[in-house]
mmCIF file of C-alpha atoms in Angstrom:
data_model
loop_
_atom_site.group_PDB
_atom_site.id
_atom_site.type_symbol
_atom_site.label_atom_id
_atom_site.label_comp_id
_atom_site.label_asym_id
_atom_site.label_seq_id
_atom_site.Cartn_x
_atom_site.Cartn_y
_atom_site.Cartn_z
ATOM 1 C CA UNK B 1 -7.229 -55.666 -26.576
ATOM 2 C CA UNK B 2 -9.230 -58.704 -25.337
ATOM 3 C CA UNK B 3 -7.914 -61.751 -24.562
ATOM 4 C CA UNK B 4 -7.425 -64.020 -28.212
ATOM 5 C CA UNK B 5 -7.147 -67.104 -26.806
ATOM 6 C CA UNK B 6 -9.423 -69.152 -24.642
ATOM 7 C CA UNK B 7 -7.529 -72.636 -23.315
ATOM 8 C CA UNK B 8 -10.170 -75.439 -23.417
ATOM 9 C CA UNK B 9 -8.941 -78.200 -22.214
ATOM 10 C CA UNK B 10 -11.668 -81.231 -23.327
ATOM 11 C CA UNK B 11 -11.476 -84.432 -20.343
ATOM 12 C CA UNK B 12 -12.673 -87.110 -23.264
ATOM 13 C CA UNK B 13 -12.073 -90.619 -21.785
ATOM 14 C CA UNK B 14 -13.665 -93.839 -22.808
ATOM 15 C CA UNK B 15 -14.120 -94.979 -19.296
ATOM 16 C CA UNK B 16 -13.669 -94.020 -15.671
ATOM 17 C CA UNK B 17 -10.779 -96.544 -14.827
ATOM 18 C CA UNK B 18 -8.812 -94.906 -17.745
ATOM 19 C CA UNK B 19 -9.613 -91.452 -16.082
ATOM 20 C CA UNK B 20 -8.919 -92.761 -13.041
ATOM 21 C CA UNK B 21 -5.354 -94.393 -14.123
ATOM 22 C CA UNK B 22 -4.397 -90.728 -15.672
ATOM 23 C CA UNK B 23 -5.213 -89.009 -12.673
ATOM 24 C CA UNK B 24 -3.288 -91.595 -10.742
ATOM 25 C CA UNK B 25 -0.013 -90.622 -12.455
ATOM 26 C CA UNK B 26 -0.224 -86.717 -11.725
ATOM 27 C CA UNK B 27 2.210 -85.113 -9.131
ATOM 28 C CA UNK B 28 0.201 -85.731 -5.688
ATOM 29 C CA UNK B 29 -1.120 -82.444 -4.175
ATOM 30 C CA UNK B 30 -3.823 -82.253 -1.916
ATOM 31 C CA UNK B 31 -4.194 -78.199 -2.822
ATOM 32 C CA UNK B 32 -4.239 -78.878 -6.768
ATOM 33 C CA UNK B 33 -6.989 -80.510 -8.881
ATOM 34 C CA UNK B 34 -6.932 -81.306 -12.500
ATOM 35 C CA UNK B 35 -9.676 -78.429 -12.753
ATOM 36 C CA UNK B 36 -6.228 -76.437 -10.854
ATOM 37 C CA UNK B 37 -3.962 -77.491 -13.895
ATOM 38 C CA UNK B 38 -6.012 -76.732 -16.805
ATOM 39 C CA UNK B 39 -6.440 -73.135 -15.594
ATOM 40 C CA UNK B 40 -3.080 -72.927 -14.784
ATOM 41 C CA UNK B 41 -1.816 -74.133 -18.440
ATOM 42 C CA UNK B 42 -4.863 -71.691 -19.460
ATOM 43 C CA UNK B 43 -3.446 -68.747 -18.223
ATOM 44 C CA UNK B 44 -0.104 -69.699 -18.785
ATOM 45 C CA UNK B 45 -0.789 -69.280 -22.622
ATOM 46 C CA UNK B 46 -2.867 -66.421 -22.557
ATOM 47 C CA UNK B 47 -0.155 -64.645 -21.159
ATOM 48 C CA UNK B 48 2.107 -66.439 -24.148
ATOM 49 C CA UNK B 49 -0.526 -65.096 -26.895
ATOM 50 C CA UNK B 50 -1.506 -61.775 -24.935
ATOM 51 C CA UNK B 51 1.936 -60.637 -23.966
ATOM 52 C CA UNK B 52 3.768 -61.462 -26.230
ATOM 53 C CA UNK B 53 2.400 -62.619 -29.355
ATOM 54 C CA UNK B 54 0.061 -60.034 -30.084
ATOM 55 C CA UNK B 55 2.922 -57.495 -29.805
ATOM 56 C CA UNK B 56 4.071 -59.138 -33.270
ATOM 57 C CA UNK B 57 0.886 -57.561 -35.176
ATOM 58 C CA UNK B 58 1.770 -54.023 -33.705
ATOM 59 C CA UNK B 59 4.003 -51.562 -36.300
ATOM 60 C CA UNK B 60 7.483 -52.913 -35.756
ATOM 61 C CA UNK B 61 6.779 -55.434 -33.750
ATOM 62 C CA UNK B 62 8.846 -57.593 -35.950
ATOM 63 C CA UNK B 63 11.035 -54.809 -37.216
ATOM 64 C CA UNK B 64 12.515 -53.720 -34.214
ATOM 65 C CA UNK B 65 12.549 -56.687 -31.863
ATOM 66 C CA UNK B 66 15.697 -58.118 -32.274
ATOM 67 C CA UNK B 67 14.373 -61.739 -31.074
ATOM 68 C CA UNK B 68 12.411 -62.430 -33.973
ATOM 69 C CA UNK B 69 13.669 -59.667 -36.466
ATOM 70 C CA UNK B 70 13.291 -60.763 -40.308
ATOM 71 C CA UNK B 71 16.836 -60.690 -41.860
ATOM 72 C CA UNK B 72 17.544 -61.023 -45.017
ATOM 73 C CA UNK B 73 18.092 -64.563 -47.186
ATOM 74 C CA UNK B 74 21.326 -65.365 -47.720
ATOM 75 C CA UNK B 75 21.016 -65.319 -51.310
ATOM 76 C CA UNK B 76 19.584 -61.580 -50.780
ATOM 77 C CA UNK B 77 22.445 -60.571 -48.873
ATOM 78 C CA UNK B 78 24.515 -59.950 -51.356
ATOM 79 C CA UNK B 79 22.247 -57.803 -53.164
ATOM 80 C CA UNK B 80 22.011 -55.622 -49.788
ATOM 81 C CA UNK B 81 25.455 -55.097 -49.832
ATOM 82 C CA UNK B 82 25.843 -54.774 -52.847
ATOM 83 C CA UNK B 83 23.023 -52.102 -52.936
ATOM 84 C CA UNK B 84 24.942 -50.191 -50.073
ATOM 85 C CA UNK B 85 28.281 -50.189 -51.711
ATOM 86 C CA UNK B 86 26.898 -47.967 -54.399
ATOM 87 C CA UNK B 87 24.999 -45.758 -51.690
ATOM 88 C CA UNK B 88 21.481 -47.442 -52.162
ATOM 89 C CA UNK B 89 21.589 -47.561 -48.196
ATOM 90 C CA UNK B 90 17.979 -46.454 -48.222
ATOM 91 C CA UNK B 91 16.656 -48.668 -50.588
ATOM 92 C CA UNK B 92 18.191 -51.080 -49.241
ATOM 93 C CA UNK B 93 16.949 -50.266 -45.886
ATOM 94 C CA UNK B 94 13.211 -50.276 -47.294
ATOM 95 C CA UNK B 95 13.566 -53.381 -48.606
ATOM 96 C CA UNK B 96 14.335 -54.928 -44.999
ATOM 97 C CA UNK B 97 11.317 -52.908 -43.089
ATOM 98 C CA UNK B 98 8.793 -54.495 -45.644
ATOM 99 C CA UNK B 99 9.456 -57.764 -45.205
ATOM 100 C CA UNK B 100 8.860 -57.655 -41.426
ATOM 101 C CA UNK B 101 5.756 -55.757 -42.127
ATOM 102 C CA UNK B 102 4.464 -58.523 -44.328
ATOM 103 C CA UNK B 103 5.174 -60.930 -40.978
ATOM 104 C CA UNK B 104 3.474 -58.348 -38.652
ATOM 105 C CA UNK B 105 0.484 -57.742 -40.695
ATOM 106 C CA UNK B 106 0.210 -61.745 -40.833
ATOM 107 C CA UNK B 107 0.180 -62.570 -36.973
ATOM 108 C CA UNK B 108 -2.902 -61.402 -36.610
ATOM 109 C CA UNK B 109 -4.469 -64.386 -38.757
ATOM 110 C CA UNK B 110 -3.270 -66.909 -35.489
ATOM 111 C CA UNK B 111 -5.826 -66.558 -33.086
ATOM 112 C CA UNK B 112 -8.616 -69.052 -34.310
ATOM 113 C CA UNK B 113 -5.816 -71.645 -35.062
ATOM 114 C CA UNK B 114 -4.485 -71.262 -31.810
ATOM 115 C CA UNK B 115 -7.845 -71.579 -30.296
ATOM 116 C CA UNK B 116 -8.739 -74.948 -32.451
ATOM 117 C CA UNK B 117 -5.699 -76.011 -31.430
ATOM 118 C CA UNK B 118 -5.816 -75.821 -27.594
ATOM 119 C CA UNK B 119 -9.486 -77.273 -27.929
ATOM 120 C CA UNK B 120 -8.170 -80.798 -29.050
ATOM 121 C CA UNK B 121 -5.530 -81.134 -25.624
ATOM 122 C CA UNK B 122 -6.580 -84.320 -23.434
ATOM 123 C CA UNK B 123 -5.973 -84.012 -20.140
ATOM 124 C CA UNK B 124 -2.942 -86.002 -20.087
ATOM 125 C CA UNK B 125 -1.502 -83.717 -22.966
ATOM 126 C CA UNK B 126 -1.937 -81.080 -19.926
ATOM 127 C CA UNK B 127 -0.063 -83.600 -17.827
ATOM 128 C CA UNK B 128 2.845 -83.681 -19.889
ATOM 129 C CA UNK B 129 3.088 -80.273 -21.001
ATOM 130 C CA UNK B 130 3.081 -79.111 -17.115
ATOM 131 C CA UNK B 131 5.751 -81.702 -16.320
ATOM 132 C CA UNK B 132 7.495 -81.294 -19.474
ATOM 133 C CA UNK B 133 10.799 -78.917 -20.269
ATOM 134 C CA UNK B 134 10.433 -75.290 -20.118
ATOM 135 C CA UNK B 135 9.146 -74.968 -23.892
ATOM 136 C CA UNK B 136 6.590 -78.150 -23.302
ATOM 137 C CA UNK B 137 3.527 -76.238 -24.366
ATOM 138 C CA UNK B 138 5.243 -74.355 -27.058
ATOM 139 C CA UNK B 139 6.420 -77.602 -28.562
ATOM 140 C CA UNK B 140 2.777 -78.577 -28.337
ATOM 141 C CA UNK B 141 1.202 -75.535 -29.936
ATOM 142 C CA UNK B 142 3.862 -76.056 -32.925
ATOM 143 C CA UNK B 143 3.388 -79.708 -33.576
ATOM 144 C CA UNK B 144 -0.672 -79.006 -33.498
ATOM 145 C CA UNK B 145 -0.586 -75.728 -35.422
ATOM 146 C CA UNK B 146 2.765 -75.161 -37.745
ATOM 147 C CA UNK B 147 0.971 -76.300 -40.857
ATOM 148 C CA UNK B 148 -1.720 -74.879 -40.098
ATOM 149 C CA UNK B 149 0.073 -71.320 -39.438
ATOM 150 C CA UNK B 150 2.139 -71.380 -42.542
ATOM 151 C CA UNK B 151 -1.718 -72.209 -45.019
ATOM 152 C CA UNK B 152 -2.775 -68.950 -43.387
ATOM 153 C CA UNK B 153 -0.099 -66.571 -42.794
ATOM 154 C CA UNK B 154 0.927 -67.855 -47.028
ATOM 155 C CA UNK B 155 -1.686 -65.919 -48.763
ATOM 156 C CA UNK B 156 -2.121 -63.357 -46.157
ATOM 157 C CA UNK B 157 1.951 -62.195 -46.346
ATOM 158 C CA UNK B 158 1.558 -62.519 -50.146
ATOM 159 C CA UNK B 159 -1.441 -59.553 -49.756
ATOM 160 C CA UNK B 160 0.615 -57.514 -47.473
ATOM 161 C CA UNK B 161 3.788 -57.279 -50.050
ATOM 162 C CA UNK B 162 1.102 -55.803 -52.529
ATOM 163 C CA UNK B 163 -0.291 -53.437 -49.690
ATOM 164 C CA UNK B 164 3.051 -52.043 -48.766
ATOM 165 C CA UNK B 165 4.471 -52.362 -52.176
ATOM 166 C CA UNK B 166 6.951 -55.005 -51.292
ATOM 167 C CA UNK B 167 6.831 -56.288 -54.196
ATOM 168 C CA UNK B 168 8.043 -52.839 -56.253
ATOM 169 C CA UNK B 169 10.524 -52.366 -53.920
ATOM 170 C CA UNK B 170 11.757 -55.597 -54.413
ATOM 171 C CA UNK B 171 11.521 -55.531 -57.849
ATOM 172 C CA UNK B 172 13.194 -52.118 -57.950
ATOM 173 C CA UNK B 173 16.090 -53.453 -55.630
ATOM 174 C CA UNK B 174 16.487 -56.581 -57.579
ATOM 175 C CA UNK B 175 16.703 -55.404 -61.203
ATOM 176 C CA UNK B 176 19.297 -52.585 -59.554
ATOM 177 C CA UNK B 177 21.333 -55.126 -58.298
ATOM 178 C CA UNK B 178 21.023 -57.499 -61.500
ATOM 179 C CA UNK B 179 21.954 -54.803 -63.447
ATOM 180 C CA UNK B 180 25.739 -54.214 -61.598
ATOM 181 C CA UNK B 181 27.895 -55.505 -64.230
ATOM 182 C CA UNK B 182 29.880 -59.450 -63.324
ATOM 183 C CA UNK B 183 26.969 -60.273 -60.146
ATOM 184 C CA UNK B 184 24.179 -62.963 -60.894
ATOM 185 C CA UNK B 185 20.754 -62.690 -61.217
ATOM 186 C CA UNK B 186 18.332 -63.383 -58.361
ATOM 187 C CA UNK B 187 15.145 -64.139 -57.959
ATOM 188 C CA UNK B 188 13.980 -65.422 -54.708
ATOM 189 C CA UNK B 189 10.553 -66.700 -53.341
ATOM 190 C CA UNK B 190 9.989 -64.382 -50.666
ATOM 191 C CA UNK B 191 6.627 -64.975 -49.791
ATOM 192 C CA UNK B 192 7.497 -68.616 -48.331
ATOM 193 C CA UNK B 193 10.974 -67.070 -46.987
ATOM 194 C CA UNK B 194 8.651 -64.488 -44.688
ATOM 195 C CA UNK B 195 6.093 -66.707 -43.852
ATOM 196 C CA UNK B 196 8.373 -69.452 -42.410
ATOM 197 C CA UNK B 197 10.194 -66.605 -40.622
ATOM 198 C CA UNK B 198 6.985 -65.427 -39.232
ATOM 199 C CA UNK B 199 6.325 -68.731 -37.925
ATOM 200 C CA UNK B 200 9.603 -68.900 -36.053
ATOM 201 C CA UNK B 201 8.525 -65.481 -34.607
ATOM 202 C CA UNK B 202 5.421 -66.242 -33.209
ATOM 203 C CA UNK B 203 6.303 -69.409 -31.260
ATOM 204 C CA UNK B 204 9.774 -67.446 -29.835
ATOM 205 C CA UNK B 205 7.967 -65.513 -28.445
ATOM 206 C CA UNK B 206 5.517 -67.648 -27.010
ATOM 207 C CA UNK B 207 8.292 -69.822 -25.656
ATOM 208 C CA UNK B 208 9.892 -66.632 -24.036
ATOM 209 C CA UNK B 209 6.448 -65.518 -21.670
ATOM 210 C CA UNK B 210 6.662 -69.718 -20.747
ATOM 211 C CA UNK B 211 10.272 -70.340 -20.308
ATOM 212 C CA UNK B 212 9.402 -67.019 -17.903
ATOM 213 C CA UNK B 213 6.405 -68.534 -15.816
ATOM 214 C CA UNK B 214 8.546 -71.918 -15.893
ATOM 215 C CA UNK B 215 11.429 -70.379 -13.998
ATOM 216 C CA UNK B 216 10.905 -67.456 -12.683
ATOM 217 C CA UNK B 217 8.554 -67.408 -9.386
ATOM 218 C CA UNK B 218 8.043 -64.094 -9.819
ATOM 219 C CA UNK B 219 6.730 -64.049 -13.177
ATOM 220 C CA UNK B 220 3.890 -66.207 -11.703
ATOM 221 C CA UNK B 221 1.254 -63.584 -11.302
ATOM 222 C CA UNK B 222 -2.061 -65.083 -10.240
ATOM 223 C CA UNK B 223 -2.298 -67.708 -7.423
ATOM 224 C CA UNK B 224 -3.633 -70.648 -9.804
ATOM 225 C CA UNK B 225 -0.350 -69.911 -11.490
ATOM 226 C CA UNK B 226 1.969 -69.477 -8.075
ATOM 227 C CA UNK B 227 0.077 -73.172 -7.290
ATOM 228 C CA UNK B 228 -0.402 -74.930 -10.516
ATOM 229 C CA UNK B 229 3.414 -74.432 -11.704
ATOM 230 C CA UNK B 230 4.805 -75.310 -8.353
ATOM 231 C CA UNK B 231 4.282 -78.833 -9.605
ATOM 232 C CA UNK B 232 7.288 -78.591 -11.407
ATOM 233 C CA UNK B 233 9.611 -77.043 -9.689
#
């Protein structure tokens, strides 16, 4: 698969002693432009996206990766057990795996908001999410793209219960567990539950491939990254 995410970084100053003043502030290397850094944070978060992200959108990629795994809402976890006490296990069980297909099947919708996103960083955004703590760009892409994320992956999530007949299921589990005698009904919005927890997915992960290049030397596998991120060490 392609890279799906190109990191513009857009050098849009008023005048050259304001250009001049930012530049003034960076770490002094004589090896390292500003060209240096914006390819470094570049390919620091196509690795974030490539890596990791995209394994989100892959069957289980949700499901079975304990990091970002959906779980179940804590007024839903009552019906699970209740579900397996009267040996519903499987049911139960299906109910789970859907949800985190829903988030899967939504991750895929990130790209072009991710790519809008990085277009709008100045150069001293780059600057501080270089210096910044090991989750600086992550922070970034959440503050710039969260609402953003949630409008898409929303509707999208909502199609993907109908594809996968999450909503049946649901329905089937529910009205099972509303029908055991003394419990109360429920009768939860899942669609926002999955799409928030989809969210949390995506930037865990991309805060895992950073938090790696960040600290780990090793994990540093081009020269503009071995140079760029020795700035902060």
């Amino acid at each position: 698969m392609k890279k799906i995410l190109t990191f513009i970084i857009i050098l849009n100053f008023t005048a050259c002693a304001e250009l001049q003043q930012v530049v003034n502030q960076l770490p002094q290397s004589g090896s390292v432009s500003d060209l240096d850094i914006a390819g470094g944070l570049r390919q620091a978060l196509d690795l974030g996206i490539d890596k990791q992200v995209t394994k989100l959108t892959q069957t289980d990629g949700f499901f079975k990766n304990e990091l970002v795994k959906i779980l179940l809402p804590e007024e839903l976890q009552k019906v699970d057990k209740a579900l397996r006490d009267i040996g519903l296990s499987n049911l139960a069980d299906e109910g789970l795996k859907v949800l985190n297909r829903a988030a899967e099947d939504a991750v895929g919708e990130a790209t072009p908001i991710f790519v809008n996103a990085v277009k709008e960083i100045t150069f001293t955004d780059a600057k501080n999410i270089l210096l910044g703590n090991n989750d600086a760009a992550t922070q970034y892409l959440t503050s710039k793209t969260q609402t953003a994320l949630y409008d898409k992956f929303n509707p999208v999530i909502k199609a993907s219960f109908d594809k996968v007949g999450a909503d049946q299921i649901w329905s089937n589990l529910i009205n099972k567990y509303n029908a055991i005698p003394f419990t109360s009904n429920v009768n939860p919005d899942l669609t926002d539950y999955v799409t928030s927890e989809a969210l949390k997915g995506v930037y865990t992960m991309i805060a895992v491939e950073e938090q790696e290049i960040r600290t780990k030397v090793g994990s540093r596998t081009t020269a503009l990254l071995q140079k760029v991120f020795a700035l902060q060490d």
